mmCIF file of C-alpha atoms in Angstrom:
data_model
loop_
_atom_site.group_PDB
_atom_site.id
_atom_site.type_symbol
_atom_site.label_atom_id
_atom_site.label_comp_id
_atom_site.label_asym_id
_atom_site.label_seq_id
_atom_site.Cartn_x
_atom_site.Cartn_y
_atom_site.Cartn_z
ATOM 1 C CA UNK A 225 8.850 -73.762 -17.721
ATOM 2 C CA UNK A 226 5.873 -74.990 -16.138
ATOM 3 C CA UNK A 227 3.576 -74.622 -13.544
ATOM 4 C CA UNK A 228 6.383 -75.885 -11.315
ATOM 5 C CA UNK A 229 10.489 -76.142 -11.295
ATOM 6 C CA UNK A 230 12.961 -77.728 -8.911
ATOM 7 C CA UNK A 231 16.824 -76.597 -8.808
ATOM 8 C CA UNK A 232 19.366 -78.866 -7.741
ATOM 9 C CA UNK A 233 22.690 -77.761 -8.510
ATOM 10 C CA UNK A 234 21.964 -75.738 -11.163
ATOM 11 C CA UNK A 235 19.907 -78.850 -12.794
ATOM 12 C CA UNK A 236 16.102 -78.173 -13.495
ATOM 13 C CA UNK A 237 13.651 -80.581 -12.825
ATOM 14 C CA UNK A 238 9.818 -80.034 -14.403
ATOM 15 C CA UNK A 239 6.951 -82.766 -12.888
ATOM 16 C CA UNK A 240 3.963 -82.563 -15.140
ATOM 17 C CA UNK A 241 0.603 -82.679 -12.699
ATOM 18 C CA UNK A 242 0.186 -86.409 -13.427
ATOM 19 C CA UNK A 243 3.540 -87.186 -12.514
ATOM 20 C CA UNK A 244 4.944 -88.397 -8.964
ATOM 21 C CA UNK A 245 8.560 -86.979 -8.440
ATOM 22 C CA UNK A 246 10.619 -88.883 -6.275
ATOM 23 C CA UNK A 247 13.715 -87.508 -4.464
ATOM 24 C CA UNK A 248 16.382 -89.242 -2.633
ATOM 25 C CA UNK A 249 19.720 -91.554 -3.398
ATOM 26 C CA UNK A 250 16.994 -93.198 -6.518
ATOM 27 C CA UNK A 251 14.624 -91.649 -8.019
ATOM 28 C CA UNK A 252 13.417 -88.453 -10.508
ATOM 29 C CA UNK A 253 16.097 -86.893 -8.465
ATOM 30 C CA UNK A 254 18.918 -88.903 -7.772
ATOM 31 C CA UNK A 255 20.447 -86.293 -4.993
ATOM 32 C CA UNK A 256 23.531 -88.571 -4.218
ATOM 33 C CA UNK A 257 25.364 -91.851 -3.224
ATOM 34 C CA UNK A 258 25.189 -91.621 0.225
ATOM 35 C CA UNK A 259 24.420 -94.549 2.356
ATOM 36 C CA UNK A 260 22.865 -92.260 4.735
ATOM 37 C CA UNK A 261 19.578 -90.746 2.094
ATOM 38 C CA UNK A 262 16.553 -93.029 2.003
ATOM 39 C CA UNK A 263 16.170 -93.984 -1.653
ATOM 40 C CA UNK A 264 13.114 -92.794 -1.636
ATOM 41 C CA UNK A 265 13.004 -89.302 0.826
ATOM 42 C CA UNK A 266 10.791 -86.702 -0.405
ATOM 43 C CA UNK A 267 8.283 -87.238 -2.605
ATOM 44 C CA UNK A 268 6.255 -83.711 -4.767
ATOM 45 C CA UNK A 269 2.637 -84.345 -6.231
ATOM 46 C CA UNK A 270 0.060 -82.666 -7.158
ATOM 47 C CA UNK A 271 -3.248 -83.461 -5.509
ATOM 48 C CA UNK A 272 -6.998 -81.855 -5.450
ATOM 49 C CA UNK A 273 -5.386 -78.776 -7.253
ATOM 50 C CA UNK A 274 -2.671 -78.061 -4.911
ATOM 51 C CA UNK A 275 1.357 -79.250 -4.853
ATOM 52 C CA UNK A 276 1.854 -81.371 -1.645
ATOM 53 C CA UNK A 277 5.709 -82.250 -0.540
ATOM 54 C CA UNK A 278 5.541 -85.518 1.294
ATOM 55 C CA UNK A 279 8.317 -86.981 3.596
ATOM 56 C CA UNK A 280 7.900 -90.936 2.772
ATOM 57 C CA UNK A 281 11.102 -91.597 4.200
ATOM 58 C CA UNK A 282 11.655 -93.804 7.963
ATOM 59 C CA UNK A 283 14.479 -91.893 9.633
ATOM 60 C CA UNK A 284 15.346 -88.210 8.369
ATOM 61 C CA UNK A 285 13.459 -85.267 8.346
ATOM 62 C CA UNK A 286 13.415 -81.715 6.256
ATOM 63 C CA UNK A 287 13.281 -78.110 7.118
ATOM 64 C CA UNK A 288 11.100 -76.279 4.673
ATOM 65 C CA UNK A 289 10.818 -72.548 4.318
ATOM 66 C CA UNK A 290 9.564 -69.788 1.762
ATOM 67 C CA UNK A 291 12.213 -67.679 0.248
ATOM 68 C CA UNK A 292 12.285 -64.767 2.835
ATOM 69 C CA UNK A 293 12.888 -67.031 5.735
ATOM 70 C CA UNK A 294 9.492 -65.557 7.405
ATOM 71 C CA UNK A 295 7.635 -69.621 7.040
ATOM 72 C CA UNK A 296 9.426 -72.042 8.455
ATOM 73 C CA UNK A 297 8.196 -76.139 8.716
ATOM 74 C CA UNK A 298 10.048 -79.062 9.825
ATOM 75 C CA UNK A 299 9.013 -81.838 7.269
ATOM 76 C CA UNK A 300 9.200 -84.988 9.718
ATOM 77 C CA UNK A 301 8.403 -89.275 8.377
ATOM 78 C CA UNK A 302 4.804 -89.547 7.366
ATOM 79 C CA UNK A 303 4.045 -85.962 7.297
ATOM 80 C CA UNK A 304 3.070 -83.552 3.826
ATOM 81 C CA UNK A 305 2.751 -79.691 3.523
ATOM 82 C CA UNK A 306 1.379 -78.301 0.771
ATOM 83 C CA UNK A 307 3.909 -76.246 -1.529
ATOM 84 C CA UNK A 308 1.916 -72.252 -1.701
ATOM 85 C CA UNK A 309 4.957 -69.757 -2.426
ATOM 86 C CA UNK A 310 6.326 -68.807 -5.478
ATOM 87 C CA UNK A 311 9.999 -69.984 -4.108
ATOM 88 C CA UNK A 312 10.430 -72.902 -1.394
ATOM 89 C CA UNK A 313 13.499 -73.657 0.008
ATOM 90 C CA UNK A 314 13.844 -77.033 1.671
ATOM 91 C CA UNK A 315 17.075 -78.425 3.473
ATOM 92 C CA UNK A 316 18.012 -81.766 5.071
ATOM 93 C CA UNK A 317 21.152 -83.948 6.292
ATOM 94 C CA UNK A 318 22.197 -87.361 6.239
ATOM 95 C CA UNK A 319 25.081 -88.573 7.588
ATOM 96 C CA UNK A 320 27.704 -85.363 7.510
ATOM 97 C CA UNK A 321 26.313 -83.852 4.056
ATOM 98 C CA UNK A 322 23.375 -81.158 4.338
ATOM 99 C CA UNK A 323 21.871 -81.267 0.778
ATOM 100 C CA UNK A 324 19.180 -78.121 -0.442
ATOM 101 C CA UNK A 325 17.230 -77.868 -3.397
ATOM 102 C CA UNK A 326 14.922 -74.998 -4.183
ATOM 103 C CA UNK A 327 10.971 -75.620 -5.421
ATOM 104 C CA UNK A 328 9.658 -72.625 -7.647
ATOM 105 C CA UNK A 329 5.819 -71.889 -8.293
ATOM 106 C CA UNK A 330 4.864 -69.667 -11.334
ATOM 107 C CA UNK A 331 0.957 -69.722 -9.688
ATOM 108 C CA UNK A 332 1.641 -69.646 -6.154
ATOM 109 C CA UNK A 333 -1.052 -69.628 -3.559
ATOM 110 C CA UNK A 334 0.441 -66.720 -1.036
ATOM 111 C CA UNK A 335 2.849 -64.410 -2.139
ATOM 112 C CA UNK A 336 5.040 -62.463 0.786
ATOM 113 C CA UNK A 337 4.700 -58.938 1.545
ATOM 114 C CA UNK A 338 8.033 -57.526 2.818
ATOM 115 C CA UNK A 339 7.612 -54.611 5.193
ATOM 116 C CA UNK A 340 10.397 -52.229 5.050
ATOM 117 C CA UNK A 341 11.707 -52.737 8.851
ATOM 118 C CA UNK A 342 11.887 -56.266 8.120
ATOM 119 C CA UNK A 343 15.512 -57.194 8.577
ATOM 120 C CA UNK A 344 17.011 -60.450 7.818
ATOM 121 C CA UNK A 345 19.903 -61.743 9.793
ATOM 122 C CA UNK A 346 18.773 -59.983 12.708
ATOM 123 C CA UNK A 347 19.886 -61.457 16.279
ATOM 124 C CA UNK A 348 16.119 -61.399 18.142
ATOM 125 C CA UNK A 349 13.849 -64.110 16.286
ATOM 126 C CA UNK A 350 10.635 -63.643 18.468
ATOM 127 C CA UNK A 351 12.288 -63.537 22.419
ATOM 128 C CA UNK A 352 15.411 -64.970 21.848
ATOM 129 C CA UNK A 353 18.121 -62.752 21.901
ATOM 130 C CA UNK A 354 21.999 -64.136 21.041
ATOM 131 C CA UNK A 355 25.360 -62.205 22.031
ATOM 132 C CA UNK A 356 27.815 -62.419 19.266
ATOM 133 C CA UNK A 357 29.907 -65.442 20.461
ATOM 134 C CA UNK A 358 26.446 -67.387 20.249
ATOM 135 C CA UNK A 359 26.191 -65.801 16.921
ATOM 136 C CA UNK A 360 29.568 -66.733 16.147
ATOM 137 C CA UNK A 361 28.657 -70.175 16.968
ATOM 138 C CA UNK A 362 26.022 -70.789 14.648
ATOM 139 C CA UNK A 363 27.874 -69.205 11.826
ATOM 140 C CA UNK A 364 30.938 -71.138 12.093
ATOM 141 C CA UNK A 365 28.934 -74.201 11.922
ATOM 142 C CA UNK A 366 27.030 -72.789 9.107
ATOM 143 C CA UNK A 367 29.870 -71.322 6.811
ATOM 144 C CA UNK A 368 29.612 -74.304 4.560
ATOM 145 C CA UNK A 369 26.273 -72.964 3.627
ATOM 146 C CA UNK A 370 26.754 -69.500 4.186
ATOM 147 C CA UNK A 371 29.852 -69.536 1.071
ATOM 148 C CA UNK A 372 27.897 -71.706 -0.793
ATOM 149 C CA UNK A 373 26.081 -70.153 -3.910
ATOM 150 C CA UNK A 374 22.657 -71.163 -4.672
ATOM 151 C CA UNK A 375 21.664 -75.245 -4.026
ATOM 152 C CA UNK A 376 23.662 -78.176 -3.431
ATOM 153 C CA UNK A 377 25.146 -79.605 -0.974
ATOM 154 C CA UNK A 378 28.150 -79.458 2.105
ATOM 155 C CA UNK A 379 29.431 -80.905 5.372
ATOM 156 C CA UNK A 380 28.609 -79.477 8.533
ATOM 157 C CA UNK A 381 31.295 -79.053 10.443
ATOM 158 C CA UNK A 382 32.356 -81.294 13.848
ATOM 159 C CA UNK A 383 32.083 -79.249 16.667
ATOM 160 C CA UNK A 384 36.124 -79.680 17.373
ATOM 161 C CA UNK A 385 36.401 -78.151 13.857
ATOM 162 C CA UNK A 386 34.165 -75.130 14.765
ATOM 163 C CA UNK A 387 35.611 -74.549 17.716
ATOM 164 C CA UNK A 388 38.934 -74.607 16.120
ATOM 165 C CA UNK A 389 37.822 -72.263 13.581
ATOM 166 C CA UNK A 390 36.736 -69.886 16.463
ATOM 167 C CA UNK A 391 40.172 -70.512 18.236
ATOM 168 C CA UNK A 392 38.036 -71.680 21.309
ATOM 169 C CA UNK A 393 38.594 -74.847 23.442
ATOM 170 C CA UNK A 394 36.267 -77.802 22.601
ATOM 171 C CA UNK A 395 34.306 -77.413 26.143
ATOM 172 C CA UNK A 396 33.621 -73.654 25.706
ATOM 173 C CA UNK A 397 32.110 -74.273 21.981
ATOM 174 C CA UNK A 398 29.863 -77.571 23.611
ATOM 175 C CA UNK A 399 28.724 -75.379 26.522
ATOM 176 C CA UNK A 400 27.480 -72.535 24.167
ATOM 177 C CA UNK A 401 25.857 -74.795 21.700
ATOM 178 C CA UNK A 402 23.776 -76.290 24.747
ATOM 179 C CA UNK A 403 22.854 -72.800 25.788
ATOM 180 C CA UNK A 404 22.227 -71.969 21.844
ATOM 181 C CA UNK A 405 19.815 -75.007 21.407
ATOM 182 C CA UNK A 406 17.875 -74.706 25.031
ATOM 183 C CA UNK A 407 17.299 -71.407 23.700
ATOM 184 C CA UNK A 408 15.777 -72.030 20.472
ATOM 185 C CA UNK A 409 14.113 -75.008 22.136
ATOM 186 C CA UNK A 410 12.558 -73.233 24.722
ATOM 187 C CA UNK A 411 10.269 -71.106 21.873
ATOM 188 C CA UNK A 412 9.362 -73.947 20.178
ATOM 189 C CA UNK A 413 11.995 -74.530 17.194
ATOM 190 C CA UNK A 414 11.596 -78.368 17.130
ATOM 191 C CA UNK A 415 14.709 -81.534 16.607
ATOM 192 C CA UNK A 416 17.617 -79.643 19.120
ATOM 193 C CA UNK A 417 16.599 -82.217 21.594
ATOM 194 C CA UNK A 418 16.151 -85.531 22.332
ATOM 195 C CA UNK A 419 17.380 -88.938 23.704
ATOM 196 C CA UNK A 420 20.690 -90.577 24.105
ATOM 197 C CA UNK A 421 22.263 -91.252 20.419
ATOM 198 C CA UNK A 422 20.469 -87.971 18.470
ATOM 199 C CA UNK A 423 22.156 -84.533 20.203
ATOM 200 C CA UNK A 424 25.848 -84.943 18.592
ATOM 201 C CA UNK A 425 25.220 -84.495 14.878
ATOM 202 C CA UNK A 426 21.812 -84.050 14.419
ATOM 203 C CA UNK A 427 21.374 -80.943 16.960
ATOM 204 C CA UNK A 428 24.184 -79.671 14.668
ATOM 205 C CA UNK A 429 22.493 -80.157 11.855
ATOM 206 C CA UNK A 430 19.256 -78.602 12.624
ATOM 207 C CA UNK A 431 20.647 -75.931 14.355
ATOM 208 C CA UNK A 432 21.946 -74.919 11.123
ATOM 209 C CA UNK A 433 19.173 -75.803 8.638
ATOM 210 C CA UNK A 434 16.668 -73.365 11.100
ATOM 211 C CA UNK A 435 19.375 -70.709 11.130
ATOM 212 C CA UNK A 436 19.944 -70.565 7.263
ATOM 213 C CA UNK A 437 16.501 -70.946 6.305
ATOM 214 C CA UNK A 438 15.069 -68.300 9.070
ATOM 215 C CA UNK A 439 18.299 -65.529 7.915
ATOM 216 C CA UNK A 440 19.383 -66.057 11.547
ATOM 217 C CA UNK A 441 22.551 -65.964 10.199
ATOM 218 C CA UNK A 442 23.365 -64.893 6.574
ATOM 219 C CA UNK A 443 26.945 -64.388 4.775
ATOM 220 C CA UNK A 444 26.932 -60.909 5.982
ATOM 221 C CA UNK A 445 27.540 -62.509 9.466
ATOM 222 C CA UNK A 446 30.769 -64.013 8.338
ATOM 223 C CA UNK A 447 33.103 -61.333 9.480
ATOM 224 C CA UNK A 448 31.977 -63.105 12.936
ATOM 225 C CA UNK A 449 34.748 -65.667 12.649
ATOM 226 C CA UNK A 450 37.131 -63.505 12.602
ATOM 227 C CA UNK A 451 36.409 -60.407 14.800
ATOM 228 C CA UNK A 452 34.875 -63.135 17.785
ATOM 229 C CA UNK A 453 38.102 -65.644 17.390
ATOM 230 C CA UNK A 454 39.549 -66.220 20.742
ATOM 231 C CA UNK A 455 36.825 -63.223 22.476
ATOM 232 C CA UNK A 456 35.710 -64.919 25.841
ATOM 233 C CA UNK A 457 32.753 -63.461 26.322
ATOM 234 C CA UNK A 458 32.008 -65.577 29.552
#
């Protein structure tokens, strides 16, 4: 393998340094058919020494993060970030499908150090504290992702199927989402708000991509769905 690798369903993808790798519906990686993906999205280079991941796409953006959830970068039209761990994860929706693919450095720049009460999945990610219905929440909108092994892609769920899978009514679900987002808002985690047309799906869909790529919510939250079905919490 060299100096770099990229994992897409199982398929392995090796840019030389000269080469430009595109990513999208065309491309070095042809991610899928869907109307939705720019056919040109991402874009990985090498420039000046370094690996750079560039969003040359119009409308949709990317959530990067290293492998331990502890860096976390929203990837938005125009913008690059250079590519320094050993393992990058990086996540992004179009449409209803949420599509990941994995970048792996054998020479990485930083390398994370893991301190033993680090705990992923925990419920406090700096002040923000959830209850377990707002944990529920996130994970039933997750569980695509959650029960998915290793990249790919899934749907996010509608927020009527979510709240169905909770056994909650439809206004209950909305209401906690709001207070979900305005929370994660409020200490900075950008794309849960915004104007008239971009709350519905895309709030949905970043809410998710920051949750699985920070271990806000991991598979060993699933048991959630069942033990908070139907629990009003108020």
């Amino acid at each position: 393998m060299g100096d770099l690798a990229i994992d897409f369903c199982g398929e392995w993808y090796e840019p030389s340094d000269e080469d430009v790798f595109d990513i999208g519906r065309e491309g070095d990686l042809e991610v899928d058919d869907n109307p939705y993906l720019h056919r040109r999205f991402l874009q990985i280079a090498r420039y000046d020494g370094m690996w750079w991941l560039s969003n040359v796409g119009s409308m949709l953006s990317a959530t990067i993060a290293d492998g331990s959830g502890g860096m976390q970068a929203w990837l938005s039209p125009g913008a690059r970030i250079p590519l320094v761990f050993s393992h990058t994860n990086v996540i992004f929706t179009a449409g209803p499908t949420t599509y990941e693919f994995a970048v792996h450095l054998k020479t990485p720049s930083f390398r994370h150090e893991a301190r033993d009460e680090d705990q992923a999945g925990d419920t406090t990610i700096g002040p923000v504290v959830f209850t377990d219905s707002q944990k529920a929440l996130i994970v039933a909108l997750a569980e695509p992702m959650l029960r998915r092994d290793g990249t790919g892609f899934s749907a996010i769920p509608s927020s009527a199927e979510a709240a169905k899978r909770l056994g909650w009514a439809l206004t209950r679900f909305n209401r906690k989402l709001d207070n979900v987002c305005d929370k994660l808002d409020r200490v900075g985690v950008v794309g849960l708000r915004g104007g008239a047309g971009k709350l519905a799906t895309n709030r949905r869909a970043r809410l998710v991509e920051h949750a699985v790529t920070s271990h806000l919510v991991t598979a060993a939250d699933l048991h959630l769905l069942e033990t908070m079905t139907g629990v009003d919490e108020g």
